mmCIF file of C-alpha atoms in Angstrom:
data_model
loop_
_atom_site.group_PDB
_atom_site.id
_atom_site.type_symbol
_atom_site.label_atom_id
_atom_site.label_comp_id
_atom_site.label_asym_id
_atom_site.label_seq_id
_atom_site.Cartn_x
_atom_site.Cartn_y
_atom_site.Cartn_z
ATOM 1 C CA MET A 832 -6.207 1.202 -108.374
ATOM 2 C CA GLU A 833 -2.454 1.096 -108.831
ATOM 3 C CA ARG A 834 -0.503 -1.364 -110.940
ATOM 4 C CA VAL A 835 0.074 -4.721 -109.328
ATOM 5 C CA ASN A 836 3.409 -6.460 -109.527
ATOM 6 C CA LEU A 837 3.005 -10.252 -109.224
ATOM 7 C CA GLY A 838 6.468 -10.800 -107.789
ATOM 8 C CA ALA A 839 5.970 -8.122 -105.107
ATOM 9 C CA MET A 840 2.656 -9.595 -104.115
ATOM 10 C CA LEU A 841 4.121 -13.022 -103.767
ATOM 11 C CA ALA A 842 6.891 -11.666 -101.608
ATOM 12 C CA ARG A 843 4.307 -10.466 -99.013
ATOM 13 C CA PHE A 844 3.344 -13.863 -97.700
ATOM 14 C CA THR A 845 4.706 -17.343 -97.138
ATOM 15 C CA GLU A 846 1.822 -19.573 -96.185
ATOM 16 C CA HIS A 847 0.528 -22.295 -98.499
ATOM 17 C CA TRP A 848 -3.008 -22.885 -99.874
ATOM 18 C CA SER A 849 -4.279 -19.479 -98.754
ATOM 19 C CA PRO A 850 -5.235 -17.351 -101.810
ATOM 20 C CA LYS A 851 -4.697 -13.582 -101.721
ATOM 21 C CA LYS A 852 -6.798 -11.265 -103.802
ATOM 22 C CA ILE A 853 -4.691 -8.808 -105.811
ATOM 23 C CA ALA A 854 -7.256 -7.366 -108.220
ATOM 24 C CA GLN A 855 -10.906 -7.449 -109.166
ATOM 25 C CA VAL A 856 -12.548 -7.542 -112.550
ATOM 26 C CA ASN A 857 -16.289 -6.908 -112.138
ATOM 27 C CA ASP A 858 -17.337 -9.672 -109.762
ATOM 28 C CA TYR A 859 -14.291 -11.832 -110.404
ATOM 29 C CA ASP A 860 -11.095 -11.967 -108.379
ATOM 30 C CA VAL A 861 -7.529 -12.211 -109.519
ATOM 31 C CA ARG A 862 -5.817 -14.130 -106.745
ATOM 32 C CA VAL A 863 -2.279 -15.447 -106.138
ATOM 33 C CA VAL A 864 -1.455 -18.391 -103.982
ATOM 34 C CA LYS A 865 1.631 -20.467 -102.969
ATOM 35 C CA VAL A 866 1.090 -24.152 -102.747
ATOM 36 C CA GLN A 867 3.125 -27.206 -101.828
ATOM 37 C CA GLY A 868 2.105 -30.713 -101.143
ATOM 38 C CA GLU A 869 -1.331 -32.044 -101.853
ATOM 39 C CA PHE A 870 -4.620 -30.118 -101.349
ATOM 40 C CA THR A 871 -8.002 -31.790 -100.983
ATOM 41 C CA TRP A 872 -10.391 -33.281 -103.443
ATOM 42 C CA HIS A 873 -13.186 -30.873 -104.207
ATOM 43 C CA GLN A 874 -15.258 -29.290 -106.941
ATOM 44 C CA HIS A 875 -16.979 -25.990 -107.566
ATOM 45 C CA PRO A 876 -20.557 -26.743 -108.521
ATOM 46 C CA ASP A 877 -21.285 -23.337 -109.914
ATOM 47 C CA THR A 878 -18.117 -22.107 -111.590
ATOM 48 C CA ASP A 879 -15.075 -22.809 -113.697
ATOM 49 C CA GLU A 880 -11.679 -22.073 -112.058
ATOM 50 C CA LEU A 881 -8.497 -20.895 -113.877
ATOM 51 C CA PHE A 882 -4.950 -21.867 -112.740
ATOM 52 C CA LEU A 883 -1.924 -20.164 -114.241
ATOM 53 C CA VAL A 884 1.471 -21.338 -113.027
ATOM 54 C CA LEU A 885 3.890 -18.457 -112.214
ATOM 55 C CA SER A 886 6.723 -20.591 -110.766
ATOM 56 C CA GLY A 887 7.246 -24.168 -109.848
ATOM 57 C CA GLN A 888 5.091 -26.977 -111.231
ATOM 58 C CA LEU A 889 1.471 -27.880 -110.543
ATOM 59 C CA THR A 890 -0.283 -31.184 -111.081
ATOM 60 C CA ILE A 891 -4.030 -30.892 -111.246
ATOM 61 C CA GLN A 892 -5.323 -34.350 -110.444
ATOM 62 C CA MET A 893 -8.736 -35.173 -111.820
ATOM 63 C CA ARG A 894 -10.655 -38.438 -111.561
ATOM 64 C CA ASP A 895 -9.865 -39.370 -115.143
ATOM 65 C CA ARG A 896 -6.441 -37.786 -115.730
ATOM 66 C CA ASP A 897 -3.767 -35.481 -114.450
ATOM 67 C CA VAL A 898 -2.689 -32.224 -116.048
ATOM 68 C CA VAL A 899 0.860 -31.007 -115.263
ATOM 69 C CA LEU A 900 1.518 -27.261 -115.619
ATOM 70 C CA ALA A 901 4.848 -25.500 -115.919
ATOM 71 C CA PRO A 902 5.397 -21.729 -115.574
ATOM 72 C CA GLY A 903 3.485 -19.865 -118.274
ATOM 73 C CA GLU A 904 0.915 -22.662 -118.597
ATOM 74 C CA LEU A 905 -2.742 -22.437 -117.629
ATOM 75 C CA PHE A 906 -5.686 -24.750 -117.314
ATOM 76 C CA VAL A 907 -9.371 -24.170 -116.572
ATOM 77 C CA VAL A 908 -11.074 -26.769 -114.351
ATOM 78 C CA SER A 909 -14.666 -26.863 -115.487
ATOM 79 C CA GLN A 910 -17.583 -26.356 -113.197
ATOM 80 C CA GLY A 911 -18.416 -29.512 -111.282
ATOM 81 C CA ILE A 912 -15.203 -31.391 -112.110
ATOM 82 C CA GLU A 913 -13.554 -32.964 -109.036
ATOM 83 C CA HIS A 914 -9.902 -31.917 -108.767
ATOM 84 C CA CYS A 915 -7.074 -32.104 -106.296
ATOM 85 C CA PRO A 916 -4.036 -29.815 -106.932
ATOM 86 C CA ARG A 917 -0.568 -31.085 -105.981
ATOM 87 C CA ALA A 918 2.831 -29.493 -106.097
ATOM 88 C CA ASP A 919 6.001 -31.412 -105.170
ATOM 89 C CA THR A 920 7.985 -28.148 -104.689
ATOM 90 C CA GLU A 921 6.711 -24.709 -103.725
ATOM 91 C CA THR A 922 4.628 -23.372 -106.606
ATOM 92 C CA ALA A 923 3.156 -20.010 -107.220
ATOM 93 C CA LEU A 924 -0.197 -19.654 -109.008
ATOM 94 C CA LEU A 925 -2.466 -17.018 -110.355
ATOM 95 C CA LEU A 926 -6.243 -17.760 -110.105
ATOM 96 C CA PHE A 927 -9.089 -16.200 -111.852
ATOM 97 C CA GLU A 928 -12.482 -16.975 -110.537
ATOM 98 C CA PRO A 929 -15.713 -15.393 -109.214
ATOM 99 C CA SER A 930 -15.185 -13.464 -106.004
ATOM 100 C CA SER A 931 -17.560 -15.837 -104.235
ATOM 101 C CA VAL A 932 -15.328 -18.898 -104.750
ATOM 102 C CA VAL A 933 -14.103 -20.654 -101.634
ATOM 103 C CA ASN A 934 -10.825 -22.494 -102.103
ATOM 104 C CA THR A 935 -12.108 -25.906 -100.881
ATOM 105 C CA GLY A 936 -15.325 -25.738 -102.969
ATOM 106 C CA ASP A 937 -17.846 -28.304 -101.787
ATOM 107 C CA ALA A 938 -15.362 -30.090 -99.515
ATOM 108 C CA GLY A 939 -14.916 -27.531 -96.737
ATOM 109 C CA GLY A 940 -12.715 -28.570 -93.911
ATOM 110 C CA GLU A 941 -9.618 -27.164 -92.256
ATOM 111 C CA LEU A 942 -7.963 -26.095 -95.497
ATOM 112 C CA THR A 943 -10.759 -23.570 -96.140
ATOM 113 C CA ALA A 944 -9.156 -20.182 -96.212
ATOM 114 C CA GLU A 945 -10.469 -16.631 -95.933
ATOM 115 C CA VAL A 946 -9.337 -14.588 -98.922
ATOM 116 C CA GLU A 947 -7.174 -11.691 -97.771
ATOM 117 C CA HIS A 948 -7.028 -8.661 -100.058
ATOM 118 C CA LEU A 949 -3.451 -7.439 -100.615
ATOM 119 C CA THR A 950 -3.418 -3.819 -101.660
ATOM 120 C CA MET B 124 -9.716 -28.681 -122.505
ATOM 121 C CA GLU B 125 -5.963 -29.216 -122.629
ATOM 122 C CA ARG B 126 -3.347 -27.102 -120.900
ATOM 123 C CA VAL B 127 -2.469 -23.887 -122.656
ATOM 124 C CA ASN B 128 1.078 -22.672 -123.010
ATOM 125 C CA LEU B 129 1.178 -18.857 -123.257
ATOM 126 C CA GLY B 130 4.417 -18.841 -125.278
ATOM 127 C CA ALA B 131 3.154 -21.361 -127.763
ATOM 128 C CA MET B 132 -0.036 -19.411 -128.236
ATOM 129 C CA LEU B 133 1.973 -16.170 -128.852
ATOM 130 C CA ALA B 134 4.074 -17.989 -131.443
ATOM 131 C CA ARG B 135 0.990 -18.701 -133.540
ATOM 132 C CA PHE B 136 0.340 -15.126 -134.744
ATOM 133 C CA THR B 137 2.182 -11.922 -135.577
ATOM 134 C CA GLU B 138 -0.476 -9.246 -136.049
ATOM 135 C CA HIS B 139 -0.922 -6.422 -133.587
ATOM 136 C CA TRP B 140 -4.068 -5.299 -131.692
ATOM 137 C CA SER B 141 -6.015 -8.462 -132.556
ATOM 138 C CA PRO B 142 -6.804 -10.423 -129.416
ATOM 139 C CA LYS B 143 -6.897 -14.236 -129.533
ATOM 140 C CA LYS B 144 -9.021 -16.197 -127.127
ATOM 141 C CA ILE B 145 -7.024 -18.990 -125.453
ATOM 142 C CA ALA B 146 -9.373 -20.087 -122.667
ATOM 143 C CA GLN B 147 -12.784 -19.461 -121.217
ATOM 144 C CA VAL B 148 -13.880 -19.127 -117.533
ATOM 145 C CA ASN B 149 -17.661 -19.179 -117.359
ATOM 146 C CA ASP B 150 -18.635 -16.270 -119.609
ATOM 147 C CA TYR B 151 -15.230 -14.579 -119.457
ATOM 148 C CA ASP B 152 -12.364 -14.917 -122.003
ATOM 149 C CA VAL B 153 -8.676 -15.196 -121.381
ATOM 150 C CA ARG B 154 -7.086 -13.578 -124.424
ATOM 151 C CA VAL B 155 -3.594 -12.847 -125.530
ATOM 152 C CA VAL B 156 -2.646 -10.039 -127.858
ATOM 153 C CA LYS B 157 0.439 -8.450 -129.368
ATOM 154 C CA VAL B 158 0.592 -4.702 -129.484
ATOM 155 C CA GLN B 159 2.906 -2.076 -130.794
ATOM 156 C CA GLY B 160 2.331 1.648 -131.326
ATOM 157 C CA GLU B 161 -0.743 3.476 -130.091
ATOM 158 C CA PHE B 162 -4.271 2.080 -130.041
ATOM 159 C CA THR B 163 -7.350 4.305 -130.015
ATOM 160 C CA TRP B 164 -9.074 6.119 -127.153
ATOM 161 C CA HIS B 165 -12.090 4.139 -125.988
ATOM 162 C CA GLN B 166 -13.967 2.852 -122.928
ATOM 163 C CA HIS B 167 -16.020 -0.156 -122.071
ATOM 164 C CA PRO B 168 -19.287 1.144 -120.587
ATOM 165 C CA ASP B 169 -20.316 -2.155 -119.048
ATOM 166 C CA THR B 170 -17.140 -3.830 -117.788
ATOM 167 C CA ASP B 171 -13.732 -3.671 -116.192
ATOM 168 C CA GLU B 172 -10.788 -4.909 -118.294
ATOM 169 C CA LEU B 173 -7.606 -6.543 -116.985
ATOM 170 C CA PHE B 174 -4.197 -6.188 -118.638
ATOM 171 C CA LEU B 175 -1.259 -8.399 -117.665
ATOM 172 C CA VAL B 176 2.067 -7.741 -119.418
ATOM 173 C CA LEU B 177 3.868 -10.933 -120.521
ATOM 174 C CA SER B 178 6.775 -9.271 -122.375
ATOM 175 C CA GLY B 179 7.676 -5.728 -123.464
ATOM 176 C CA GLN B 180 6.227 -2.705 -121.815
ATOM 177 C CA LEU B 181 2.737 -1.231 -121.920
ATOM 178 C CA THR B 182 1.644 2.313 -121.159
ATOM 179 C CA ILE B 183 -2.083 2.637 -120.427
ATOM 180 C CA GLN B 184 -2.882 6.244 -121.050
ATOM 181 C CA MET B 185 -5.904 7.552 -119.214
ATOM 182 C CA ARG B 186 -7.242 11.084 -119.165
ATOM 183 C CA ASP B 187 -5.801 11.908 -115.774
ATOM 184 C CA ARG B 188 -2.650 9.769 -115.703
ATOM 185 C CA ASP B 189 -0.578 7.048 -117.352
ATOM 186 C CA VAL B 190 0.192 3.683 -115.886
ATOM 187 C CA VAL B 191 3.331 1.901 -117.188
ATOM 188 C CA LEU B 192 3.467 -1.891 -116.897
ATOM 189 C CA ALA B 193 6.488 -4.184 -117.106
ATOM 190 C CA PRO B 194 6.329 -7.933 -117.482
ATOM 191 C CA GLY B 195 4.637 -9.546 -114.523
ATOM 192 C CA GLU B 196 2.599 -6.402 -113.814
ATOM 193 C CA LEU B 197 -1.120 -6.026 -114.240
ATOM 194 C CA PHE B 198 -3.680 -3.251 -114.091
ATOM 195 C CA VAL B 199 -7.480 -3.216 -114.271
ATOM 196 C CA VAL B 200 -9.095 -0.365 -116.186
ATOM 197 C CA SER B 201 -12.460 0.249 -114.546
ATOM 198 C CA GLN B 202 -15.745 0.282 -116.397
ATOM 199 C CA GLY B 203 -16.339 3.535 -118.171
ATOM 200 C CA ILE B 204 -12.751 4.873 -117.893
ATOM 201 C CA GLU B 205 -11.336 6.157 -121.174
ATOM 202 C CA HIS B 206 -8.037 4.658 -121.994
ATOM 203 C CA CYS B 207 -5.579 4.349 -124.885
ATOM 204 C CA PRO B 208 -2.900 1.655 -124.649
ATOM 205 C CA ARG B 209 0.486 2.351 -126.166
ATOM 206 C CA ALA B 210 3.623 0.272 -126.532
ATOM 207 C CA ASP B 211 6.920 1.615 -127.971
ATOM 208 C CA THR B 212 8.199 -1.894 -128.722
ATOM 209 C CA GLU B 213 6.325 -5.050 -129.438
ATOM 210 C CA THR B 214 4.562 -6.150 -126.216
ATOM 211 C CA ALA B 215 2.588 -9.221 -125.341
ATOM 212 C CA LEU B 216 -0.456 -9.053 -123.142
ATOM 213 C CA LEU B 217 -2.841 -11.334 -121.375
ATOM 214 C CA LEU B 218 -6.425 -10.022 -121.027
ATOM 215 C CA PHE B 219 -9.258 -11.110 -118.772
ATOM 216 C CA GLU B 220 -12.637 -9.755 -119.707
ATOM 217 C CA PRO B 221 -16.228 -10.849 -120.439
ATOM 218 C CA SER B 222 -16.507 -12.784 -123.712
ATOM 219 C CA SER B 223 -18.761 -10.071 -125.049
ATOM 220 C CA VAL B 224 -15.989 -7.382 -124.980
ATOM 221 C CA VAL B 225 -14.965 -5.752 -128.286
ATOM 222 C CA ASN B 226 -11.400 -4.464 -128.297
ATOM 223 C CA THR B 227 -12.330 -0.891 -129.358
ATOM 224 C CA GLY B 228 -15.242 -0.576 -126.825
ATOM 225 C CA ASP B 229 -17.443 2.361 -127.629
ATOM 226 C CA ALA B 230 -15.072 3.760 -130.273
ATOM 227 C CA GLY B 231 -15.449 1.195 -133.050
ATOM 228 C CA GLY B 232 -13.591 1.925 -136.221
ATOM 229 C CA GLU B 233 -11.024 0.053 -138.313
ATOM 230 C CA LEU B 234 -9.107 -1.298 -135.314
ATOM 231 C CA THR B 235 -12.052 -3.359 -134.247
ATOM 232 C CA ALA B 236 -11.068 -6.993 -134.395
ATOM 233 C CA GLU B 237 -12.932 -10.267 -134.430
ATOM 234 C CA VAL B 238 -11.673 -12.518 -131.591
ATOM 235 C CA GLU B 239 -10.204 -15.681 -133.090
ATOM 236 C CA HIS B 240 -10.195 -18.702 -130.742
ATOM 237 C CA LEU B 241 -6.843 -20.514 -130.713
ATOM 238 C CA THR B 242 -7.217 -24.094 -129.688
#
């Protein structure tokens, strides 16, 4: 592989809520995604999911609390925990999760996105 | 867990080449480490290893080429590939790798570090 520049990867797409794979570590993906607005409530029954904010601000709504992340802050949503990400302005995230993870988890629906691999 | 601020975690230690665990995703660790100078040639026979530069500049020396990473750039050293990281000035990295990974891989020696968990 070649080195991957996060800014260059983010410059290659504009759509929201559609994660792009930028690297692989064993059977895990490193993905970047741009988000704005509110996603959908869902959970991942088999896996934790890591969110690292690159720019903007992300609120991870959970049933018992919200966590607000600024750039340079990360949070891991544990397996089975219902969550609904929200961003009031356009926000860029790095995700680390098993390659098998679907963005909408158990919820499915029209926000479910194929993961394109940017190379 | 609580949110994790990368800068705050990096402010909590000064030593070089001693990764600190800051989060866990299933059986993988997110670690941060400060490095300066040259590490030791080694490989990880069972796993890939991700390096993301947070500040400074990292050269990942491999037997057939070097990869130079600036802040916001990442690289995955594949399983079994010999590598020797080098940083001419103090450099901060984020690492994603299985929790079982030892920093010196197959090489061992005095640079082998226990992974402290910053919470």
